[in-house]
Amino acid sequence: MVKCQIEARGVKDPLVLKAMEKVPRHIFVPENMKEFAYEDGPLPIGYGQTISQPYIVAFMTEALEPKSTDKVLEVGTGSGYQAAVLAEIVKEVFTLEIVKPLYEKADVVLRELGYKNIHCRLSDGYSGWAEEAPFDKIIVTASADEVPQDLIDQLKDPGRMILPVGDFFQELVLVTKESGEVSRESVLPVRFVPLRHGKEK
Ligand code: SAH
């Protein structure tokens, strides 16, 4: 998976490649999907949601330029896989999920795998996690129409955020904050499930 799907497409950061090798993706997918866990695509995880394609997980992680000292916010815990990949590299991961059964499952799986630096919470990630802000890095794994202002406000200076933006046609947008300036750059066309807004379910 790492060589053919990820390195071959240009992901180079050794920390990211090592994390992708280490995290057991099959643990994060439903029982009936396990045989496809290392294939080159997204997979359903229930409740109309998906675990992203391995390459996209690696690409987004690398785009954040993750460091061992980073405090990271993730919006959209889903299976918990992306959070685990990040937690192999950074100091702490704070991850938010709006669908209760997904939150509960990911919390158990991550605890069973021994991740002590991942903190899960059930809430609408649109408004971020104010009590823990600011974050060195922010990753959103569901697509929004706009970059949520609360997330920009909760990003450290300097800081980096990556998220899919758009409706049917989406792009991964890299938002950087530096010396008080916020800039954005589209880096890859993608297809993510939409970010919901409102109460957790
Ligand atoms: N990072 C995940 C992929 C999750 S798919 C993984 O590695 O498996 C996107 C997730 O975002 C879904 O689980 C969905 O329920 C969640 N989501 C959608 N809107 C949200 C919101 N407003 N706040 C938090 N999570 C949200």
mmCIF file with all atom_site columns, N, CA and C in Angstrom, residues 11 30 59 146 174:
data_model
loop_
_atom_site.group_PDB
_atom_site.id
_atom_site.type_symbol
_atom_site.label_atom_id
_atom_site.label_alt_id
_atom_site.label_comp_id
_atom_site.label_asym_id
_atom_site.label_entity_id
_atom_site.label_seq_id
_atom_site.pdbx_PDB_ins_code
_atom_site.Cartn_x
_atom_site.Cartn_y
_atom_site.Cartn_z
_atom_site.occupancy
_atom_site.B_iso_or_equiv
_atom_site.pdbx_formal_charge
_atom_site.auth_seq_id
_atom_site.auth_comp_id
_atom_site.auth_asym_id
_atom_site.auth_atom_id
_atom_site.pdbx_PDB_model_num
ATOM 1  N N  . VAL A 1 11  ? 4.333   11.181 -2.291 1.00 0.00 ? 11  VAL A N  1
ATOM 2  C CA . VAL A 1 11  ? 4.448   11.525 -0.867 1.00 0.00 ? 11  VAL A CA 1
ATOM 3  C C  . VAL A 1 11  ? 5.847   11.107 -0.401 1.00 0.00 ? 11  VAL A C  1
ATOM 4  N N  . PRO A 1 30  ? -15.028 -1.788 8.955  1.00 0.00 ? 30  PRO A N  1
ATOM 5  C CA . PRO A 1 30  ? -15.995 -2.774 9.441  1.00 0.00 ? 30  PRO A CA 1
ATOM 6  C C  . PRO A 1 30  ? -15.594 -4.201 9.031  1.00 0.00 ? 30  PRO A C  1
ATOM 7  N N  . PHE A 1 59  ? -1.474  12.201 1.857  1.00 0.00 ? 59  PHE A N  1
ATOM 8  C CA . PHE A 1 59  ? -1.296  13.513 1.216  1.00 0.00 ? 59  PHE A CA 1
ATOM 9  C C  . PHE A 1 59  ? -1.655  14.644 2.181  1.00 0.00 ? 59  PHE A C  1
ATOM 10 N N  . GLU A 1 146 ? -17.385 26.674 2.788  1.00 0.00 ? 146 GLU A N  1
ATOM 11 C CA . GLU A 1 146 ? -16.444 27.759 3.068  1.00 0.00 ? 146 GLU A CA 1
ATOM 12 C C  . GLU A 1 146 ? -15.471 27.242 4.116  1.00 0.00 ? 146 GLU A C  1
ATOM 13 N N  . LEU A 1 174 ? -5.331  24.344 1.195  1.00 0.00 ? 174 LEU A N  1
ATOM 14 C CA . LEU A 1 174 ? -4.338  24.501 2.252  1.00 0.00 ? 174 LEU A CA 1
ATOM 15 C C  . LEU A 1 174 ? -4.395  25.950 2.720  1.00 0.00 ? 174 LEU A C  1
#
